[in-house]
PDB file of C-alpha atoms in Angstrom:
ATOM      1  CA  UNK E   3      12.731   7.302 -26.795  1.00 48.00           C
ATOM      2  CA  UNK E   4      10.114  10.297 -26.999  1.00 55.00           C
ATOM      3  CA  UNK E   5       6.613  10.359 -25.988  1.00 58.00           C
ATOM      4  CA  UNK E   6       4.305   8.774 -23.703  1.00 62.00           C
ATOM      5  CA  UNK E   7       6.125   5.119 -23.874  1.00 61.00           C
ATOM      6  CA  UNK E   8       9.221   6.334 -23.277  1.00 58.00           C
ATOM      7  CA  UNK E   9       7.816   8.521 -20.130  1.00 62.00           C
ATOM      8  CA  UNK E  10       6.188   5.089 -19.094  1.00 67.00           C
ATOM      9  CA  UNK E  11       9.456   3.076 -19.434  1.00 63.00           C
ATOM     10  CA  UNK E  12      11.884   5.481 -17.472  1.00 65.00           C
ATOM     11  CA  UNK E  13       9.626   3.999 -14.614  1.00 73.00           C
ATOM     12  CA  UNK E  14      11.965   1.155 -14.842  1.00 71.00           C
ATOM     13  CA  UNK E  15      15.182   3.042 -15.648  1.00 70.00           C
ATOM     14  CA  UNK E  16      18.036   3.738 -13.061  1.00 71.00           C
ATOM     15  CA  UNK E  17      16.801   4.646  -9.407  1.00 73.00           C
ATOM     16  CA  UNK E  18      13.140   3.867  -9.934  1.00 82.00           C
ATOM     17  CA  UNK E  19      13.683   0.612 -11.268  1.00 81.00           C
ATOM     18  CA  UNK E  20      12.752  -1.543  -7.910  1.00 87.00           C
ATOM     19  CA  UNK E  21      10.827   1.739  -6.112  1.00 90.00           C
ATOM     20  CA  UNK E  22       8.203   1.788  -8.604  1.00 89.00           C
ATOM     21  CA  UNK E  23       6.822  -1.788  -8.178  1.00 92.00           C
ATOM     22  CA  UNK E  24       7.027  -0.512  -4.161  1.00 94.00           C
ATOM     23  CA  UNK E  25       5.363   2.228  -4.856  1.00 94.00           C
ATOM     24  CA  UNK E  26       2.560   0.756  -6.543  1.00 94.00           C
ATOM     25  CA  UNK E  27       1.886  -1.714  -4.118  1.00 96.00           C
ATOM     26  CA  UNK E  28       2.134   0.531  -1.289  1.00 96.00           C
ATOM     27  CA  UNK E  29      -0.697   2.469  -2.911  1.00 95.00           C
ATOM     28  CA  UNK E  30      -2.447  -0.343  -3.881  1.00 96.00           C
ATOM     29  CA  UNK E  31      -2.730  -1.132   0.328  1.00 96.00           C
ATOM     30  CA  UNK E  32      -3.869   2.170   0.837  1.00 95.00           C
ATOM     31  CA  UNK E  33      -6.812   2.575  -0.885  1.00 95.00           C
ATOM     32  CA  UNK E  34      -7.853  -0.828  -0.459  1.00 94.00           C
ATOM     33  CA  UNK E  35      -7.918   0.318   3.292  1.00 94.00           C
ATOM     34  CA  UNK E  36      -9.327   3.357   2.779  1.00 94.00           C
ATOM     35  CA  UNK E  37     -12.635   1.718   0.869  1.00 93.00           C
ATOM     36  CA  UNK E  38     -12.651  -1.358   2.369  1.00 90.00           C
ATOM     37  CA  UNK E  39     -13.100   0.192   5.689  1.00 90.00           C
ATOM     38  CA  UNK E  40     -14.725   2.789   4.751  1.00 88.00           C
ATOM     39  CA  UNK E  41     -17.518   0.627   2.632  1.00 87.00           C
ATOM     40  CA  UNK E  42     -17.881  -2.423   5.786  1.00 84.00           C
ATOM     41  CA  UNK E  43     -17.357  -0.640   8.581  1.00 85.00           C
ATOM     42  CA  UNK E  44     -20.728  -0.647   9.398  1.00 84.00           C
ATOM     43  CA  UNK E  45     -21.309  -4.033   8.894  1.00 80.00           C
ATOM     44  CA  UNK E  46     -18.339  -5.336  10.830  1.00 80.00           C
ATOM     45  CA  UNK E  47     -19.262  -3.391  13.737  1.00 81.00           C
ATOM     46  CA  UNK E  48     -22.982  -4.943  13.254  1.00 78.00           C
ATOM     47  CA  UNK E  49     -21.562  -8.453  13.417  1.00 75.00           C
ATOM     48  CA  UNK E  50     -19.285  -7.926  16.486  1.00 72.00           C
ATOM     49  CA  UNK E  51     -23.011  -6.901  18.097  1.00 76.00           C
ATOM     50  CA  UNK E  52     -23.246  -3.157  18.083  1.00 79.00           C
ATOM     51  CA  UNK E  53     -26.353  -1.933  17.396  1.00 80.00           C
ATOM     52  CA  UNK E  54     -27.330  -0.072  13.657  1.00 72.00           C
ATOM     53  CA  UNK E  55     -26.919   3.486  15.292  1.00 78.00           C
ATOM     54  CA  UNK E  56     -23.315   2.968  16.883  1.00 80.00           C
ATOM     55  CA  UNK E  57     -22.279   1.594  13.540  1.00 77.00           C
ATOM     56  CA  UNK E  58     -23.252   4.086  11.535  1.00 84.00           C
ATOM     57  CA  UNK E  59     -21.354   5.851  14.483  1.00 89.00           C
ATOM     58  CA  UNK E  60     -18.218   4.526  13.915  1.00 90.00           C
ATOM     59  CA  UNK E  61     -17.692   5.427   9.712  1.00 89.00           C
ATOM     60  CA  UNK E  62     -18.154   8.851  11.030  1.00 92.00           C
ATOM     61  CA  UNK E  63     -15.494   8.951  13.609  1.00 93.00           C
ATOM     62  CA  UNK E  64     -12.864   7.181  11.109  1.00 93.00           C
ATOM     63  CA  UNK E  65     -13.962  10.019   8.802  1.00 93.00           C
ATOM     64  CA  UNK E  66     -13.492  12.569  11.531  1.00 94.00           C
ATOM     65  CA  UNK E  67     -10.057  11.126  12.441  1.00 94.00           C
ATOM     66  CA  UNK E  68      -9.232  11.282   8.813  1.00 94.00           C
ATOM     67  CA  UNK E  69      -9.589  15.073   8.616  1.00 93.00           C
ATOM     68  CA  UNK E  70      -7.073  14.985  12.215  1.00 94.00           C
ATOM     69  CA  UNK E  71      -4.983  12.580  10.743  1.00 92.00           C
ATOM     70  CA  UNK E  72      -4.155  15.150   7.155  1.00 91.00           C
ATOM     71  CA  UNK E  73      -3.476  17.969   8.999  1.00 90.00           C
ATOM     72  CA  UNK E  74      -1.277  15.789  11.616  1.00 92.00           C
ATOM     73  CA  UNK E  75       0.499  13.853   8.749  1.00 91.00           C
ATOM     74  CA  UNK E  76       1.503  16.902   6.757  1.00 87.00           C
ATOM     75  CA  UNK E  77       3.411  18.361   9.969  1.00 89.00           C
ATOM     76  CA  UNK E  78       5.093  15.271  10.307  1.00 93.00           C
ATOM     77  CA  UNK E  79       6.142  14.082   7.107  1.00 91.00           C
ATOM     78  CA  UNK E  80       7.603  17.774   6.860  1.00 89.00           C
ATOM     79  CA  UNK E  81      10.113  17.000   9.770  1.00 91.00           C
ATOM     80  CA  UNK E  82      10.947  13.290   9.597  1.00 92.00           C
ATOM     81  CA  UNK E  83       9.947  12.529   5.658  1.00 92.00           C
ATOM     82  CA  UNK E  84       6.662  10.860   3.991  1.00 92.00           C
ATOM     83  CA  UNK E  85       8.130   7.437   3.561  1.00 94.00           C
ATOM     84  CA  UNK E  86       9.263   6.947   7.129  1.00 93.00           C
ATOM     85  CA  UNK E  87       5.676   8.529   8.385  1.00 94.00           C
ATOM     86  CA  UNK E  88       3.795   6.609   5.557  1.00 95.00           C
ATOM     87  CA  UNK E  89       5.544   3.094   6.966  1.00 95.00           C
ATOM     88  CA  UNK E  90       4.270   3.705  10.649  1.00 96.00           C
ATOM     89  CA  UNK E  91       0.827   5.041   9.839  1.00 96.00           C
ATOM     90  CA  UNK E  92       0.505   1.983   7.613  1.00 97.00           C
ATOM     91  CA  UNK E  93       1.477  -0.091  10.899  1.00 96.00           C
ATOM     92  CA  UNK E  94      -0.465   1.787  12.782  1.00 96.00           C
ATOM     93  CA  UNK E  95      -3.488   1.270  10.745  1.00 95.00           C
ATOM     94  CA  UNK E  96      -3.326  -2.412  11.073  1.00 95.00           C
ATOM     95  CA  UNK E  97      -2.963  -2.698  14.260  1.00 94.00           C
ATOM     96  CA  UNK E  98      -6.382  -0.455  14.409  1.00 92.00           C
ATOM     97  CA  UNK E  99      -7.694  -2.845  12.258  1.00 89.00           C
ATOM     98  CA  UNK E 100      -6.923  -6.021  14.397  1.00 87.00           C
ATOM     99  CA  UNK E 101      -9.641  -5.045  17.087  1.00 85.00           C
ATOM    100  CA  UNK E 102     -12.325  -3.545  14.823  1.00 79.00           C
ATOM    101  CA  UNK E 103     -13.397  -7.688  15.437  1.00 71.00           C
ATOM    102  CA  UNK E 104     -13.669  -7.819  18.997  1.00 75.00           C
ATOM    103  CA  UNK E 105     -16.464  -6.950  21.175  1.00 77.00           C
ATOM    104  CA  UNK E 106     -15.033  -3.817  23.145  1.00 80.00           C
ATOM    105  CA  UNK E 107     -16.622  -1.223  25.205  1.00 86.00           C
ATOM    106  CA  UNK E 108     -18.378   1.176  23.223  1.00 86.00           C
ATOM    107  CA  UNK E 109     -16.552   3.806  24.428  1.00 88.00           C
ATOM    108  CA  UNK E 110     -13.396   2.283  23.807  1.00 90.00           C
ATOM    109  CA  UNK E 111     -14.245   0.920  20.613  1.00 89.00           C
ATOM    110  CA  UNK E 112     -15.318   4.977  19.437  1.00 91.00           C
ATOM    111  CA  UNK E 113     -11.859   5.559  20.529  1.00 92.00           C
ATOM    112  CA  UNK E 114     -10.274   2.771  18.149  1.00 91.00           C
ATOM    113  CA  UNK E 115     -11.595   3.334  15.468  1.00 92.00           C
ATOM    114  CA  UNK E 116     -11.182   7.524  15.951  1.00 94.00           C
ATOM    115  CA  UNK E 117      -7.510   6.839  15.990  1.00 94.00           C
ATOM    116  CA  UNK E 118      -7.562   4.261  13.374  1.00 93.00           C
ATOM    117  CA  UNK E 119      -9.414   6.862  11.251  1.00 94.00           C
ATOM    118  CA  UNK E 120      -6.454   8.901  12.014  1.00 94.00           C
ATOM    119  CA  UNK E 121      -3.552   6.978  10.233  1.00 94.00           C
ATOM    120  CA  UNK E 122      -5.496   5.117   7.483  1.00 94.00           C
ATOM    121  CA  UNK E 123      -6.214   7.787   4.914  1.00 93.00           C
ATOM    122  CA  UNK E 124      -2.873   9.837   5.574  1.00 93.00           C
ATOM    123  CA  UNK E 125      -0.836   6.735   5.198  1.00 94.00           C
ATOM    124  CA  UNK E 126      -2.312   6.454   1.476  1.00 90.00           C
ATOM    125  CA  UNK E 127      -1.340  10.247   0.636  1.00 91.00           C
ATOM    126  CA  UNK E 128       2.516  10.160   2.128  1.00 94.00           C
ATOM    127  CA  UNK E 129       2.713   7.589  -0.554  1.00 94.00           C
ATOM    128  CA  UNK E 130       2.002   9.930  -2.814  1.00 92.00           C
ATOM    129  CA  UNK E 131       4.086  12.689  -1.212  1.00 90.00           C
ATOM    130  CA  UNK E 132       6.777   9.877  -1.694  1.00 90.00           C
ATOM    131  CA  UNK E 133       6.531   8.964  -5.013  1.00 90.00           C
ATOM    132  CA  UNK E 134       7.197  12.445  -5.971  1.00 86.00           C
ATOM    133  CA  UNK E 135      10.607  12.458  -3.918  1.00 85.00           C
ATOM    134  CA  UNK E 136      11.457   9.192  -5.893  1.00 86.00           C
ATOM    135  CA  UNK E 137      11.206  10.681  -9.516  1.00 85.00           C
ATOM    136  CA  UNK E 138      13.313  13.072 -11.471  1.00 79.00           C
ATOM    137  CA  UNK E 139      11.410  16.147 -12.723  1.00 78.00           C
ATOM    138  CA  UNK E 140      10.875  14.882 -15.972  1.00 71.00           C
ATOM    139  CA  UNK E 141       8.661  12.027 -14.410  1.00 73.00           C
ATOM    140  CA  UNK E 142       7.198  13.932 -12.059  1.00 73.00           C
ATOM    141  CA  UNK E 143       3.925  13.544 -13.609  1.00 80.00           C
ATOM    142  CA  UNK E 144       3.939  10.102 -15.448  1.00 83.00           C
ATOM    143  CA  UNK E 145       5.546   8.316 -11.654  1.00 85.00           C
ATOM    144  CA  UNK E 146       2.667   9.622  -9.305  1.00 86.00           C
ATOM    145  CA  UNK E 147       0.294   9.320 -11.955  1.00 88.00           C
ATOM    146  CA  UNK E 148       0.980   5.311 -12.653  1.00 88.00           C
ATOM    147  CA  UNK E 149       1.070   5.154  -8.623  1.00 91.00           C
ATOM    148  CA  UNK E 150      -2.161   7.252  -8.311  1.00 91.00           C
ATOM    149  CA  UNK E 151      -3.583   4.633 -11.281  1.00 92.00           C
ATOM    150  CA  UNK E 152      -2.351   1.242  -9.811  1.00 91.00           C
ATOM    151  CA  UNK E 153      -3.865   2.894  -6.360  1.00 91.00           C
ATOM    152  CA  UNK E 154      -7.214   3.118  -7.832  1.00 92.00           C
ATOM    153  CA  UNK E 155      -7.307  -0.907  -8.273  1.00 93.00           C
ATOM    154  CA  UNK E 156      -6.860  -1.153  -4.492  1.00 92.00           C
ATOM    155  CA  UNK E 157     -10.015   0.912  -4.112  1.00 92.00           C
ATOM    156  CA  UNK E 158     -11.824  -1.606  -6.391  1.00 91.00           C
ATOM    157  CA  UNK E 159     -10.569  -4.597  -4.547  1.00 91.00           C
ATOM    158  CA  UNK E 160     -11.210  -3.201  -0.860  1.00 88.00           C
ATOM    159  CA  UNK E 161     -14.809  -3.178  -1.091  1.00 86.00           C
ATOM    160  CA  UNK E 162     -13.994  -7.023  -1.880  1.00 85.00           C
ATOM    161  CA  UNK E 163     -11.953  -8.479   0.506  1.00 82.00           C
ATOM    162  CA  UNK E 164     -14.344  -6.638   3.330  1.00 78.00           C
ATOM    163  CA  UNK E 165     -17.591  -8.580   1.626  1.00 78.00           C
ATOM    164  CA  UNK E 166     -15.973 -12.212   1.080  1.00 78.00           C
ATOM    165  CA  UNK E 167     -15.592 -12.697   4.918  1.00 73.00           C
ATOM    166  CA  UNK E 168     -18.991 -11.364   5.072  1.00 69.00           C
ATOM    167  CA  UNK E 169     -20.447 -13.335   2.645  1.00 71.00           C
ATOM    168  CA  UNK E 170     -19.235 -16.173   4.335  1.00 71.00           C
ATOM    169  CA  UNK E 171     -20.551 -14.941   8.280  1.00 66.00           C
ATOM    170  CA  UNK E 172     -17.300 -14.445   9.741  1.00 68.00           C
ATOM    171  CA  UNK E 173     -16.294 -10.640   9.665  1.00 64.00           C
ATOM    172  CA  UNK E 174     -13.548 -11.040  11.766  1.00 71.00           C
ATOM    173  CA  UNK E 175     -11.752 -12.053   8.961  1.00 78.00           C
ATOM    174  CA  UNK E 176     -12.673  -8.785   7.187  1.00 79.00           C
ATOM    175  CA  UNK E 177     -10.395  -7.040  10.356  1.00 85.00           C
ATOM    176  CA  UNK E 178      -7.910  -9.344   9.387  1.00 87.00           C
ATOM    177  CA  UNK E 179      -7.371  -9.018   5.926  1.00 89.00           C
ATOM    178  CA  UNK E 180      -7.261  -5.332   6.184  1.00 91.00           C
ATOM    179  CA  UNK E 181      -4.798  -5.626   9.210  1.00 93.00           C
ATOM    180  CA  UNK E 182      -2.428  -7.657   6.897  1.00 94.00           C
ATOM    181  CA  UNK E 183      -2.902  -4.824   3.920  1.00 94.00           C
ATOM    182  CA  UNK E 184      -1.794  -2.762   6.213  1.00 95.00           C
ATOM    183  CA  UNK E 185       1.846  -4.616   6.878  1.00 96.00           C
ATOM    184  CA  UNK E 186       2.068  -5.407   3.126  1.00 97.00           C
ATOM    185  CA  UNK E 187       1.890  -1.147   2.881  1.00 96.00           C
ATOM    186  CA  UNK E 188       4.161  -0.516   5.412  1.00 97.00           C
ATOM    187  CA  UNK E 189       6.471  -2.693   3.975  1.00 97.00           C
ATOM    188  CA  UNK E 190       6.426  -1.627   0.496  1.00 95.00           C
ATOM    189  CA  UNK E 191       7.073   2.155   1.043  1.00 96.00           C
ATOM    190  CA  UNK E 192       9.596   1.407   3.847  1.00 95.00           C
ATOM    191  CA  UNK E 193      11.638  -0.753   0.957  1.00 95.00           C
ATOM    192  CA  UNK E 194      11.568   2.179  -1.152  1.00 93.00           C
ATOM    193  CA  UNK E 195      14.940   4.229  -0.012  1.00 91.00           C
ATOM    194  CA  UNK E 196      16.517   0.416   0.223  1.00 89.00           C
ATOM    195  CA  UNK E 197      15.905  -0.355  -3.279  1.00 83.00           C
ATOM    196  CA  UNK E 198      16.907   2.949  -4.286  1.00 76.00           C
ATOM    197  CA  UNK E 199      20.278   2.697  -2.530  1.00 72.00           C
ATOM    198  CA  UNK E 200      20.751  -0.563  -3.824  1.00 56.00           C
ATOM    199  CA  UNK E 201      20.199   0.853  -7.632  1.00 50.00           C
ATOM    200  CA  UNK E 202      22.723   3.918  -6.776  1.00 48.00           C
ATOM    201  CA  UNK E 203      25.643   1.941  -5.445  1.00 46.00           C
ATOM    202  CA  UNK E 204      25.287  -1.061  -8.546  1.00 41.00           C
ATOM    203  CA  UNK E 205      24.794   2.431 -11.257  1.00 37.00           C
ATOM    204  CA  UNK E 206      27.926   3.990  -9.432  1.00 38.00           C
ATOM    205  CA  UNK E 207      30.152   0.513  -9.095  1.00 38.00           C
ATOM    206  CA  UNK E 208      28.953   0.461 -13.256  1.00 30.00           C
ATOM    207  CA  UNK E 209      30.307   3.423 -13.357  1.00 33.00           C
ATOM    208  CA  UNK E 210      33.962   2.999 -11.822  1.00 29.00           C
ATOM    209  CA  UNK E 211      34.248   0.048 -13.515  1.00 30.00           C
ATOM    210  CA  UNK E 212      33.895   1.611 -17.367  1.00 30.00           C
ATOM    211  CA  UNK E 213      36.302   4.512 -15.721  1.00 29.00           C
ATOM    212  CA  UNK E 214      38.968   1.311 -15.148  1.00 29.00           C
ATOM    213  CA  UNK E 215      39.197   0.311 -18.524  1.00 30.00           C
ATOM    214  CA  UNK E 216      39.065   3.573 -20.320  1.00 36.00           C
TER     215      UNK E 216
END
């Protein structure tokens, strides 16, 4: 099958059958942390009892360690591989998360959420780094693309699950939620190699057994 569709359906053929799903949801944690944070922030910093100023503070230090975290994550993923660094950012990122609602010193807290700042955007773009290891070249395009487009629903439901705890006074929740994003990404795109594997050996045992009655 020619075309777009059939691009779209060799998603699901041989070796990307179970990574794709992954995949997606992997990037669908991402950018729900990366605008979920990045949009209540602020706010969750406000209701732990910071004052305006240091919250405002604090979205520019994540930013900051977001710019570290690129040029960190690149050098990385280049000697131990994007799905390996993307898994421990991602756990990284929600452990970060867990104390964004506590009352620490502000000093501290800067520091947190620097580092935080650090692994939560990078962790989003070794999934992308990944997806393009996963695909053949002929699906080089339509894989990250569906990834990049299943992402972008995670950026739409961040904002969300960072304003329903608020909406309901209790932003701790907010650092909650976004801590357990966080595990559901590093999961995902550490499953990826596994359920590649797992596709190789059944295609290859397929494969002997045709050979055995030929």
């Amino acid at each position: 099958m020619k075309g777009r569709l059939g691009a779209v359906l060799g998603l699901s053929g041989p070796g990307t059958r179970w990574a794709t799903p992954l995949l997606w949801a992997a990037s669908f944690c991402g950018l729900m942390l990366v605008y979920g944070i990045s949009t209540w922030l602020p706010q969750m910093m406000r209701a732990s009892g910071y004052g305006l100023t240091s919250s405002v503070g604090f979205l520019m230090a994540v930013n900051a360690g977001g710019i570290v975290g690129m040029l960190v994550a690149g050098r990385t993923a280049g000697r131990f591989g994007p799905v390996r660094v993307s898994a421990v950012w991602f756990l990284l990122t929600a452990a970060g998360a867990l104390p964004l609602g506590a009352r620490l010193p502000l000093g501290l807290t800067y520091a947190v959420v620097a580092v935080t700042g650090v692994w939560l955007f990078s962790a989003q773009v070794m999934v992308y780094t990944a997806a393009d290891r996963v695909y053949p070249p002929a699906g080089r395009a339509t894989g990250p693309g569906w990834v990049t487009g299943i992402g972008r629903t995670g950026a739409v439901a961040g904002p969300w699950l960072g304003g329903t705890p608020a909406a309901s006074g209790d932003d701790r929740l907010g650092s909650a939620a976004f801590a357990l994003a966080g595990l559901v990404g590093a999961v995902s795109v550490a499953l990826v190699p596994v359920a590649r594997r797992g596709v190789g050996r059944g295609v290859g045992r397929a494969r002997a057994e045709a050979a055995a009655t030929q």
